[in-house]
PDB file of C-alpha atoms and ligand atoms in Angstrom:
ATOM      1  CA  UNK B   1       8.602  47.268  -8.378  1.00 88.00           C
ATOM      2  CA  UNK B   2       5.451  46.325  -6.028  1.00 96.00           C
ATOM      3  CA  UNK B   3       6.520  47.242  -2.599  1.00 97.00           C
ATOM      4  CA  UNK B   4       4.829  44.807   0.637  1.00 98.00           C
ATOM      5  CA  UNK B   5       3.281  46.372   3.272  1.00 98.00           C
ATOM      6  CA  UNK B   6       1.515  45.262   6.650  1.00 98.00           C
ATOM      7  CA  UNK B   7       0.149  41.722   6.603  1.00 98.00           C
ATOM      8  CA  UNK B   8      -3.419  40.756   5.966  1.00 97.00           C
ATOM      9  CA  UNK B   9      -4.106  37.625   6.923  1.00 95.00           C
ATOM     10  CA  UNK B  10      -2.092  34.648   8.328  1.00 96.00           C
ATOM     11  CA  UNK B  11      -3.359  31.047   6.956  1.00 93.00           C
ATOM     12  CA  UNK B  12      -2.065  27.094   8.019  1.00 92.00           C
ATOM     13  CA  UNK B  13       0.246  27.479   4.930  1.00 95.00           C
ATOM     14  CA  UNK B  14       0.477  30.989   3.512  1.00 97.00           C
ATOM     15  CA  UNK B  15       0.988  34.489   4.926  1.00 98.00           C
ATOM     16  CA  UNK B  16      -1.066  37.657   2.800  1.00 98.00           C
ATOM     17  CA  UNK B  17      -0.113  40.715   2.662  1.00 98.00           C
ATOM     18  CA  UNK B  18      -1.090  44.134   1.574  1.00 98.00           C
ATOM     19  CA  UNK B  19       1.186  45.932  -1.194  1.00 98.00           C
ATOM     20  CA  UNK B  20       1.651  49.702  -2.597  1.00 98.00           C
ATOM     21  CA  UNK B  21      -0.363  48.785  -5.645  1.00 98.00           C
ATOM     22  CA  UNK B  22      -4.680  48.547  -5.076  1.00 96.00           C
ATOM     23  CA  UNK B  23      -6.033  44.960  -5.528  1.00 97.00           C
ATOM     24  CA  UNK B  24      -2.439  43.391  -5.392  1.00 98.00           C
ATOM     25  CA  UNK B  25      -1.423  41.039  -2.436  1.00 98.00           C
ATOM     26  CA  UNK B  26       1.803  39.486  -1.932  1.00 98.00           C
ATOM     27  CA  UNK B  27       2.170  36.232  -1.014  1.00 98.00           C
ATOM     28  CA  UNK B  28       4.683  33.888   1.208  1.00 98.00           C
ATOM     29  CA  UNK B  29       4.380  30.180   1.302  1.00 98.00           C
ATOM     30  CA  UNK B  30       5.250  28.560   4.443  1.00 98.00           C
ATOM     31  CA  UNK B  31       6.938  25.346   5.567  1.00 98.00           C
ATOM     32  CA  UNK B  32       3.768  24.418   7.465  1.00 97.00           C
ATOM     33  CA  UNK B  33       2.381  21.193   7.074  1.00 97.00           C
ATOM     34  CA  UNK B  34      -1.598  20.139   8.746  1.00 96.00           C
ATOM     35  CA  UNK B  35      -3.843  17.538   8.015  1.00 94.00           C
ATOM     36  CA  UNK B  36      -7.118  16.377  10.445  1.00 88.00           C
ATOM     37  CA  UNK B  37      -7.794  19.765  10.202  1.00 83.00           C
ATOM     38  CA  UNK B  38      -4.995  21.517  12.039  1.00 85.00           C
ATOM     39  CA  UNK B  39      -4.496  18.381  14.577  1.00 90.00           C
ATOM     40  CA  UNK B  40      -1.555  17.499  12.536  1.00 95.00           C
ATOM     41  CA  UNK B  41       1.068  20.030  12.619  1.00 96.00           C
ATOM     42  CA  UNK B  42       4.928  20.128  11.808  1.00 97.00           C
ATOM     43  CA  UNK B  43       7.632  21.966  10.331  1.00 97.00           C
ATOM     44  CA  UNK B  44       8.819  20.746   6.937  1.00 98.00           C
ATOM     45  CA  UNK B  45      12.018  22.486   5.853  1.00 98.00           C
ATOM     46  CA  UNK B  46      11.594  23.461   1.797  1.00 98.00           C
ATOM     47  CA  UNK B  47       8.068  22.831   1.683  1.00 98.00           C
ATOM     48  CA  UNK B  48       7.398  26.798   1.126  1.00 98.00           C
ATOM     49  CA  UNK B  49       9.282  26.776  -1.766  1.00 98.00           C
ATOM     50  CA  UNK B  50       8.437  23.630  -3.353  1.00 98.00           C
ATOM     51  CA  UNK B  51       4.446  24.762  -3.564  1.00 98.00           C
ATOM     52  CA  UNK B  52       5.463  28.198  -4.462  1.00 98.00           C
ATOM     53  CA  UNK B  53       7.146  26.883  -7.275  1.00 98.00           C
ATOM     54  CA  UNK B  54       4.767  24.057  -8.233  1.00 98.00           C
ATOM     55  CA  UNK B  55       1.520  26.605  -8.166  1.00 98.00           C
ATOM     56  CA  UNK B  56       3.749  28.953  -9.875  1.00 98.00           C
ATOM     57  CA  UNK B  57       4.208  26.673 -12.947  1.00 98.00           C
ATOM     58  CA  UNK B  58       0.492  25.171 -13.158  1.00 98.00           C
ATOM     59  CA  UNK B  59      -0.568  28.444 -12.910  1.00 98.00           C
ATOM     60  CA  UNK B  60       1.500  29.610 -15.797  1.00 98.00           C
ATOM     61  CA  UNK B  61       0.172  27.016 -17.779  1.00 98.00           C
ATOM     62  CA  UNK B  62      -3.551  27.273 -16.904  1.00 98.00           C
ATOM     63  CA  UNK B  63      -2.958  31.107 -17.864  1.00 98.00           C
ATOM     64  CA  UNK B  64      -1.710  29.172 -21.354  1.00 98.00           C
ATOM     65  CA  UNK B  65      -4.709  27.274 -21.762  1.00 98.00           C
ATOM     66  CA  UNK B  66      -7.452  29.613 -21.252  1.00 98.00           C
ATOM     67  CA  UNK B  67      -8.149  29.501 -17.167  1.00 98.00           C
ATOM     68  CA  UNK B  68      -8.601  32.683 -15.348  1.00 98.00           C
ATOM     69  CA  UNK B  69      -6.852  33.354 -12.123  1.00 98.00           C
ATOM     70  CA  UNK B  70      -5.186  35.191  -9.467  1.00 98.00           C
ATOM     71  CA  UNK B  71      -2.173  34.431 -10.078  1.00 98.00           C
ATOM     72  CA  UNK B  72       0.581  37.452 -10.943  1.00 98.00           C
ATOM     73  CA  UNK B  73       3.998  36.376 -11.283  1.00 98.00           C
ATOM     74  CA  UNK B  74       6.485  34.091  -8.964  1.00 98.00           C
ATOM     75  CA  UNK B  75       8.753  36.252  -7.184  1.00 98.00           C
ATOM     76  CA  UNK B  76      11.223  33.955  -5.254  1.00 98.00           C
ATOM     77  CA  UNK B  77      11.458  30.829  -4.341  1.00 98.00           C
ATOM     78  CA  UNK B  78       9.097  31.038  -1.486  1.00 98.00           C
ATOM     79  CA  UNK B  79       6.954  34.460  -2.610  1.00 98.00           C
ATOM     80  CA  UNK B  80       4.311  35.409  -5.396  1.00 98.00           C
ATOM     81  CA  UNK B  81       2.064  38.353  -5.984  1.00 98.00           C
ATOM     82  CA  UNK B  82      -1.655  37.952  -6.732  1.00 98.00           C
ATOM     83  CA  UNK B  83      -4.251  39.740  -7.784  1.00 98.00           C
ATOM     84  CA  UNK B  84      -6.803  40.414  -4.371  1.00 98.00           C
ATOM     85  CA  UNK B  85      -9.954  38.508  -5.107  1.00 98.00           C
ATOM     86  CA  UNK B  86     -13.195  38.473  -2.427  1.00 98.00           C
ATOM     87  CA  UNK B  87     -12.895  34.271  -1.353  1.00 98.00           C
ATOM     88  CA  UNK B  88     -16.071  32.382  -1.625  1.00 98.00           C
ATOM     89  CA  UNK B  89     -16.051  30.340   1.305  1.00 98.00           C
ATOM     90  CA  UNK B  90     -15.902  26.915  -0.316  1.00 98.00           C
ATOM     91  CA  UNK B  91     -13.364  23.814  -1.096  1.00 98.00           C
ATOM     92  CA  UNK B  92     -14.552  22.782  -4.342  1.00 99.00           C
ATOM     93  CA  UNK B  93     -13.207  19.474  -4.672  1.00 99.00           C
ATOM     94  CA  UNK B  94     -13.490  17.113  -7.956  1.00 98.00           C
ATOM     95  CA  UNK B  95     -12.788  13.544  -7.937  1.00 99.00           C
ATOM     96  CA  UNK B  96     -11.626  11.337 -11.326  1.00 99.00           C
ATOM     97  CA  UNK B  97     -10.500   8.691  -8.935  1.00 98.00           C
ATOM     98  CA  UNK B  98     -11.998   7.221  -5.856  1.00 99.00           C
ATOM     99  CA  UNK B  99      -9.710   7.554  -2.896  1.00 98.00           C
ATOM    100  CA  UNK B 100      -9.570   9.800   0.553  1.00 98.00           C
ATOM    101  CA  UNK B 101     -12.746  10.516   1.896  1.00 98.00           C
ATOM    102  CA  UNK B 102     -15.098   9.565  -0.869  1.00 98.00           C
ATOM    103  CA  UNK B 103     -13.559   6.284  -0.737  1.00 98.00           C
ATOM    104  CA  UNK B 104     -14.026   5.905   3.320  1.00 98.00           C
ATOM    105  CA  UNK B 105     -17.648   7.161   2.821  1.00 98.00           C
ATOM    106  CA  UNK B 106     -18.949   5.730   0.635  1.00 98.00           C
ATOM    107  CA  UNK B 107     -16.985   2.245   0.525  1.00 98.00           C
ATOM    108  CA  UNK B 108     -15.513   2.361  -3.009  1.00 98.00           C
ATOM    109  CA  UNK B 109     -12.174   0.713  -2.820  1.00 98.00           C
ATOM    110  CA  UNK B 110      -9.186   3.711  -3.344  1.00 98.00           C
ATOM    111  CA  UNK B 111      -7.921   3.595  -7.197  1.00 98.00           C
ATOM    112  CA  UNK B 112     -11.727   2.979  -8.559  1.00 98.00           C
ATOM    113  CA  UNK B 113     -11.758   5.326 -11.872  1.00 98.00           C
ATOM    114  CA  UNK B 114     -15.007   6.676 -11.383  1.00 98.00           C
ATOM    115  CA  UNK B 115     -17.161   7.234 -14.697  1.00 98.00           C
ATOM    116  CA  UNK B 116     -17.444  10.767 -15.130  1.00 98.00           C
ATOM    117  CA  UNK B 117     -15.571  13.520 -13.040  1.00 98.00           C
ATOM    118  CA  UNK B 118     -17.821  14.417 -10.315  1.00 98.00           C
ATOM    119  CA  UNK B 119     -17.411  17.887  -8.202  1.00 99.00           C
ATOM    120  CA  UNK B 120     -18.146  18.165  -4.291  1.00 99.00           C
ATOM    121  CA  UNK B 121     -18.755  21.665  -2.330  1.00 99.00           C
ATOM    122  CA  UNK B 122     -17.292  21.400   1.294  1.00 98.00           C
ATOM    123  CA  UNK B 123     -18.364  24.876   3.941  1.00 98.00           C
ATOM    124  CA  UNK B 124     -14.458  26.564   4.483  1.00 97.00           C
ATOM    125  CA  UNK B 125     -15.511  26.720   8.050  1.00 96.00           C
ATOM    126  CA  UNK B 126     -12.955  25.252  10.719  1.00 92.00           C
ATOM    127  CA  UNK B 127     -15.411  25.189  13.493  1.00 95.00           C
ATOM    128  CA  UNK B 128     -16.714  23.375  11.652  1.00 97.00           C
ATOM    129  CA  UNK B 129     -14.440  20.830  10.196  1.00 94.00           C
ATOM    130  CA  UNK B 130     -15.163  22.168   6.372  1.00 96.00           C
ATOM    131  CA  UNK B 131     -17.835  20.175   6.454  1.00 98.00           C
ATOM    132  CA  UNK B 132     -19.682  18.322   2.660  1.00 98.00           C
ATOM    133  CA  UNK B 133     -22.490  20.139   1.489  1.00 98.00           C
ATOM    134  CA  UNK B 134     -24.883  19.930  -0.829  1.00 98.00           C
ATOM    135  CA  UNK B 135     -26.082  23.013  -3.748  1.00 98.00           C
ATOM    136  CA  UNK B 136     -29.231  23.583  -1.750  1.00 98.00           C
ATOM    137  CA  UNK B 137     -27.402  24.427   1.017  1.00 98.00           C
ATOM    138  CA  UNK B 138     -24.863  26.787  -0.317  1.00 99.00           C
ATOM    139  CA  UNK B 139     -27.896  28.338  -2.198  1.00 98.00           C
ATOM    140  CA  UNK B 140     -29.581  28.422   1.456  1.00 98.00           C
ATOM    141  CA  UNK B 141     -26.171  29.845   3.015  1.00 98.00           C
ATOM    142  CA  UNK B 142     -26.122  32.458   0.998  1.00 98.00           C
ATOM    143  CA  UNK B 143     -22.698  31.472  -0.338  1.00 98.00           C
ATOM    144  CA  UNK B 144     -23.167  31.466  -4.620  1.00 98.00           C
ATOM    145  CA  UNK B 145     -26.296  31.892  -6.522  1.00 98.00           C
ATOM    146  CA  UNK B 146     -27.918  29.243  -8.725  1.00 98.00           C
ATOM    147  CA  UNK B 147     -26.133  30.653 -11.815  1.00 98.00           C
ATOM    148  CA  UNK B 148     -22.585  30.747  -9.637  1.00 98.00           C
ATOM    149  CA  UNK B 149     -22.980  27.062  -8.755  1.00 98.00           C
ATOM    150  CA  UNK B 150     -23.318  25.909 -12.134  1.00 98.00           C
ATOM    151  CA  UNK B 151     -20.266  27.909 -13.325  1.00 98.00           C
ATOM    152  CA  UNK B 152     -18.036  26.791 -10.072  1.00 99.00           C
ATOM    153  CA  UNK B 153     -18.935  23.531 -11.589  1.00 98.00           C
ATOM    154  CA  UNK B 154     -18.673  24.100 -15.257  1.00 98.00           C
ATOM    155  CA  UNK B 155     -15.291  25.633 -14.325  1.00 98.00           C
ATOM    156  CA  UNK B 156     -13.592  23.119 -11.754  1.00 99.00           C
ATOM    157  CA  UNK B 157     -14.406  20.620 -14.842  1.00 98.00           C
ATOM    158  CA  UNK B 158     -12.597  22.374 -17.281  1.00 98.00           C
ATOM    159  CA  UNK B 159      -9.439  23.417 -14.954  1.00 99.00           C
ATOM    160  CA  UNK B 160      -9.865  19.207 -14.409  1.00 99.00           C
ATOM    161  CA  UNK B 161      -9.468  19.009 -18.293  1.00 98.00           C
ATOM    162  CA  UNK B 162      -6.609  21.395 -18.135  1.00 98.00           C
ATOM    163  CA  UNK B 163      -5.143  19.870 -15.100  1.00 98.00           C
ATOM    164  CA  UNK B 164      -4.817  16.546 -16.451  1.00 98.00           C
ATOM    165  CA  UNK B 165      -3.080  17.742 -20.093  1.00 98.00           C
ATOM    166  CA  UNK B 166      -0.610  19.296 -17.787  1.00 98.00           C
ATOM    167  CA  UNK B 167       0.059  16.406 -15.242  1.00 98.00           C
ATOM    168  CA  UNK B 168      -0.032  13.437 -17.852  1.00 98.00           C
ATOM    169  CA  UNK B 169       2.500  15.024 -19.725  1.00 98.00           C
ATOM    170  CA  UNK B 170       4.544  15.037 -16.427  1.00 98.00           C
ATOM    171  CA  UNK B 171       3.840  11.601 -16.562  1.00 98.00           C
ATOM    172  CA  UNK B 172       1.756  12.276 -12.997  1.00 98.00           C
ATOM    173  CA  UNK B 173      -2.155  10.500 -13.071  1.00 98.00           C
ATOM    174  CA  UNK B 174      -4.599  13.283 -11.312  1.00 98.00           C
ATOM    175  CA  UNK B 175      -6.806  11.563  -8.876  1.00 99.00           C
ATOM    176  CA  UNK B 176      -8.637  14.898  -7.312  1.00 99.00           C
ATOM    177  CA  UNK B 177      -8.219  18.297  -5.909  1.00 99.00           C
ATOM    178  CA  UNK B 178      -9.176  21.039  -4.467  1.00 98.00           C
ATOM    179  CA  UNK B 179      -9.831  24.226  -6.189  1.00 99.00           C
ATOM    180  CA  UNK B 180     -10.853  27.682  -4.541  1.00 98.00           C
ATOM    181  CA  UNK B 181     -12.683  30.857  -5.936  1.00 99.00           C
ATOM    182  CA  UNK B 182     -12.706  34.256  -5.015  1.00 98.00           C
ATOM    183  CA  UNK B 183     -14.721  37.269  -6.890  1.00 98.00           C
ATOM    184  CA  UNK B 184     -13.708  40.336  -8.307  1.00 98.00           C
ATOM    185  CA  UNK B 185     -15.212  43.652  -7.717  1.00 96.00           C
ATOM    186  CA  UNK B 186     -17.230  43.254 -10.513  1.00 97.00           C
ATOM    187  CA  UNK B 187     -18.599  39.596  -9.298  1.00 98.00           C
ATOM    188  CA  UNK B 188     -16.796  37.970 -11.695  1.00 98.00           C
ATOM    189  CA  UNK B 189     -15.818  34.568 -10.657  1.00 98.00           C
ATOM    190  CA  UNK B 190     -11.849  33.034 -10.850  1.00 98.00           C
ATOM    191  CA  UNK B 191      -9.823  30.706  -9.423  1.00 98.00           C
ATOM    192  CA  UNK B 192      -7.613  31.344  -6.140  1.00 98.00           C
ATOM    193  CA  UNK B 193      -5.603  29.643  -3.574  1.00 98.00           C
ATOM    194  CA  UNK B 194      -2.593  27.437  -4.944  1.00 98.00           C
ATOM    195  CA  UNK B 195      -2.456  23.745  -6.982  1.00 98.00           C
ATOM    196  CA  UNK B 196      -0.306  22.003  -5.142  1.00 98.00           C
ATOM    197  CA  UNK B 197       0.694  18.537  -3.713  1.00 98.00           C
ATOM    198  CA  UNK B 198      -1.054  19.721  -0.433  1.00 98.00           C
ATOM    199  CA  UNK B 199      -3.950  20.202  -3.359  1.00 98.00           C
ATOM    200  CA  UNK B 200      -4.492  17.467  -5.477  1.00 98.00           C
ATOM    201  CA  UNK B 201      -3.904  13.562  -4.965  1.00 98.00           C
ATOM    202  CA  UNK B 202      -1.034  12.614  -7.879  1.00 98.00           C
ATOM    203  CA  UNK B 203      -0.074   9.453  -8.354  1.00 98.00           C
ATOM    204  CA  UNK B 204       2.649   8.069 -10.635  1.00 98.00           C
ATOM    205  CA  UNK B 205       1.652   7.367 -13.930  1.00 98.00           C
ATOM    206  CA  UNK B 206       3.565   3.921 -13.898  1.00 98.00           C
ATOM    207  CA  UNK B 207       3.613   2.988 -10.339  1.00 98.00           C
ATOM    208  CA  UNK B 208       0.580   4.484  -8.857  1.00 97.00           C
ATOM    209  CA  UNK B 209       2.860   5.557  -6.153  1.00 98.00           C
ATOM    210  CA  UNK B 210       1.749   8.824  -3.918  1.00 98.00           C
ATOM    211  CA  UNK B 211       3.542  11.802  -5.128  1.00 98.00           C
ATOM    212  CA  UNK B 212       1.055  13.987  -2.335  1.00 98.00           C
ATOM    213  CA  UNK B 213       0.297  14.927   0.754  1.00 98.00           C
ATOM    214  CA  UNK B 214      -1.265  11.835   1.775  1.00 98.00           C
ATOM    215  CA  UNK B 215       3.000  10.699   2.279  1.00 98.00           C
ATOM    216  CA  UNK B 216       2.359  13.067   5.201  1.00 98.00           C
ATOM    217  CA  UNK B 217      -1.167  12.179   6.354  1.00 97.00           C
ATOM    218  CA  UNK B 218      -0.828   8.655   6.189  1.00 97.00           C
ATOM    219  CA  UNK B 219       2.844   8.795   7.851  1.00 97.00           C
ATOM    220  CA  UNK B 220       4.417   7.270   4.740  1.00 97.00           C
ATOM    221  CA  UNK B 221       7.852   9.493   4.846  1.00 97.00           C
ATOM    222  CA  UNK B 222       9.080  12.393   4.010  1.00 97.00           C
ATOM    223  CA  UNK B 223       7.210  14.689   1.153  1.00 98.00           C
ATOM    224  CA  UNK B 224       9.974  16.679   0.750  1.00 98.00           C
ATOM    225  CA  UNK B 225      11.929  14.413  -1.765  1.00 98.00           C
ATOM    226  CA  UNK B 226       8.381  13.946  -3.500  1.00 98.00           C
ATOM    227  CA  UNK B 227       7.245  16.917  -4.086  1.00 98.00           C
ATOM    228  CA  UNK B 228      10.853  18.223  -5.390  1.00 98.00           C
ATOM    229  CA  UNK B 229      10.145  15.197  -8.009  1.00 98.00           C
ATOM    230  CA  UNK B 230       6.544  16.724  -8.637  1.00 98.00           C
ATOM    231  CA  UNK B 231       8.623  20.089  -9.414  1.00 98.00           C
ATOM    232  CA  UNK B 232      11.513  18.397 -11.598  1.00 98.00           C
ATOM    233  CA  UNK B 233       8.683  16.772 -13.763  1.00 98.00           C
ATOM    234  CA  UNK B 234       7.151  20.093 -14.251  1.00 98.00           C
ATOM    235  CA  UNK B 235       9.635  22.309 -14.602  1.00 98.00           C
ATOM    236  CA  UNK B 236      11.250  19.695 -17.545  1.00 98.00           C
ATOM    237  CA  UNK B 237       7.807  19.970 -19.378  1.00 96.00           C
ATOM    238  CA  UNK B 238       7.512  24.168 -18.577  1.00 91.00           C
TER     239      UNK B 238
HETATM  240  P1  LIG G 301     -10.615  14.277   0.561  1.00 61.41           P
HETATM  241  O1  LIG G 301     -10.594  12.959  -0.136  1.00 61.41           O
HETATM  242  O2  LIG G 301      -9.926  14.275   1.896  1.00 61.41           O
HETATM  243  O3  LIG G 301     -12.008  14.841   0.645  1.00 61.41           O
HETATM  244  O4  LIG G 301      -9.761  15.299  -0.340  1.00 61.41           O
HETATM  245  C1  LIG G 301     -10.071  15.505  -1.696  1.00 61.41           C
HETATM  246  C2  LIG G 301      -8.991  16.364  -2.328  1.00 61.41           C
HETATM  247  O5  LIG G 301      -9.020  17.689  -1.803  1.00 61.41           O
HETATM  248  C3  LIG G 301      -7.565  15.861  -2.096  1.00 61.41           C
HETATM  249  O6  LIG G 301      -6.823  16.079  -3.285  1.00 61.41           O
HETATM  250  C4  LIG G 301      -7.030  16.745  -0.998  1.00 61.41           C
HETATM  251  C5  LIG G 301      -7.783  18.025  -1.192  1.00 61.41           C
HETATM  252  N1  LIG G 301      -8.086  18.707   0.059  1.00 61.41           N
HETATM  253  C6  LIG G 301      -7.480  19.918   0.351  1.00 61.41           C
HETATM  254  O7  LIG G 301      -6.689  20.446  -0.428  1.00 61.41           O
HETATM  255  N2  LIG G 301      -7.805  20.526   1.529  1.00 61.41           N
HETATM  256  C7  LIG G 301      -8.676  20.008   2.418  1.00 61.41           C
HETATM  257  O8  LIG G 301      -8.928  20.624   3.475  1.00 61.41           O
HETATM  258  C8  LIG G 301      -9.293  18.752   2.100  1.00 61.41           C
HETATM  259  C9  LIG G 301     -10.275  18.105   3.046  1.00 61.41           C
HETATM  260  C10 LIG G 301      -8.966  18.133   0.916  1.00 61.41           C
END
C-alpha cells in the first residue's frame, strides 16, 4: 500500500502530493470550480469526485486503446495515484468543432464542424492569461523541440481519435479539449493532467445540449447534475 506524504503542489482544482514510493504522486480532486482565469471562483459540492471518477474511466480506456499516461489507479472517490511526470508548460488544445474562443476569434458561428481536427498550443502561464501561441514560439521559448512539437501534435490527434470512440459510444459528441504533457526522466513524452468536463466541451449526441463546464461559465445552472450524467454514461459503457 502507497503511503502519502507532505504535499507538493496545490493547483485551482487538484492538490499533489509526494508518496513513500519514487516517481509516484498522489492525487486529490477538489470541489473547486474557475473560469476567466481564476476570476470565477466557487465551491461546488461533488465536483471532486465526479472528475476523479470521469478521468479515472477515460483513462482506463485510453490505457485500453494504446495511449500512454500518468495515470495509476483510482483510489476513492475523490483520490488517484499517478505516476510523477516533468509538465511541459503548455494547454494543448484540439478543436473538431468551432465553439469557445476559436469561435469568438475568429467569427465562426459555435457548432461549425470544422474540416479536419486542428491542434492549438496556449503558454500555461497565469500572468499571463495562458496566452495562444504559435510553434515558433514554443521552439523560441525553449518549451519542446521541433521533433516534440510534431509528436504533441501527432499525439493530441490520436488521443482525439481515441477520445471520440469512447464518448460516441456514450452517446456524448466531442467538440474540443485540452490535453497536457509532462516528460519522463528519460524525455519521453505522455499525457498528464485529467479529461474531464472542466476538459473537453461535450455535447449531447441528440440534443447538442452542454454536458461541460461552459453550464458554469456561461451561468447556465448547476454542473453537478451534468456531469454525474457524463459519469452514468461512462460508467454503463466501462
Ligand atoms: P477555449 O475555447 O476556451 O479556448 O477552450 C478550448 C477547450 O480547452 C475547451 O474544451 C476547454 C478547454 N480549456 C481548459 O481545459 N482549460 C483552459 O484553461 C482553457 C482556456 C480551455
Amino acid at each position: 500500500m502507497v503511503e502519502k506524504k507532505g504535499l507538493l503542489y496545490e493547483g485551482k482544482a487538484k492538490k499533489l502530493y509526494q508518496t513513500d514510493e519514487k516517481d509516484v504522486l498522489w492525487v486529490e480532486y477538489l470541489n473547486q470550480a474557475t473560469a476567466l482565469n481564476g476570476a470565477k471562483k466557487d465551491q461546488i459540492q461533488g465536483k471532486g469526485e465526479l472528475n476523479n471518477q470521469i478521468t479515472s474511466i477515460i483513462f482506463e480506456k485510453l490505457s485500453e486503446k494504446g495511449i500512454k499516461h500518468h495515470f495509476i489507479k483510482q483510489l476513492s472517490p475523490t483520490e488517484q495515484l499517478i505516476q510523477q511526470i516533468n509538465m511541459i508548460p503548455l494547454e494543448v488544445v484540439l478543436r473538431n468543432v468551432a465553439a469557445g474562443s476559436f469561435s469568438k476569434r475568429l467569427g465562426v458561428p459555435e457548432g461549425t464542424e470544422l474540416a479536419f481536427p486542428i491542434v492549438e498550443f496556449y503558454f500555461k502561464e497565469d500572468a499571463l492569461d495562458d496566452p495562444f501561441i504559435n510553434d515558433d514560439h514554443v521552439l523560441v521559448l525553449d518549451i519542446a523541440n521541433k521533433e516534440e512539437i510534431e509528436f504533441l501534435k501527432a499525439e493530441a490527434k490520436k488521443i482525439n481519435q481515441a477520445l471520440i470512440e469512447i464518448f460516441t459510444e456514450a452517446g456524448i459528441r466531442l467538440i474540443d479539449f485540452k490535453l497536457e504533457f509532462g516528460r519522463l526522466a528519460d524525455g519521453t513524452i505522455i499525457l498528464g493532467d485529467e479529461i474531464s468536463p472542466d476538459t473537453c466541451r461535450l455535447w449531447d449526441l441528440l440534443t447538442n445540449d452542454h454536458l461541460d463546464k461552459d453550464i458554469y461559465r456561461r451561468d447556465l445552472g448547476d454542473i453537478v447534475p451534468v456531469y454525474q450524467e457524463v459519469l452514468d454514461r461512462l460508467t454503463k459503457i466501462a
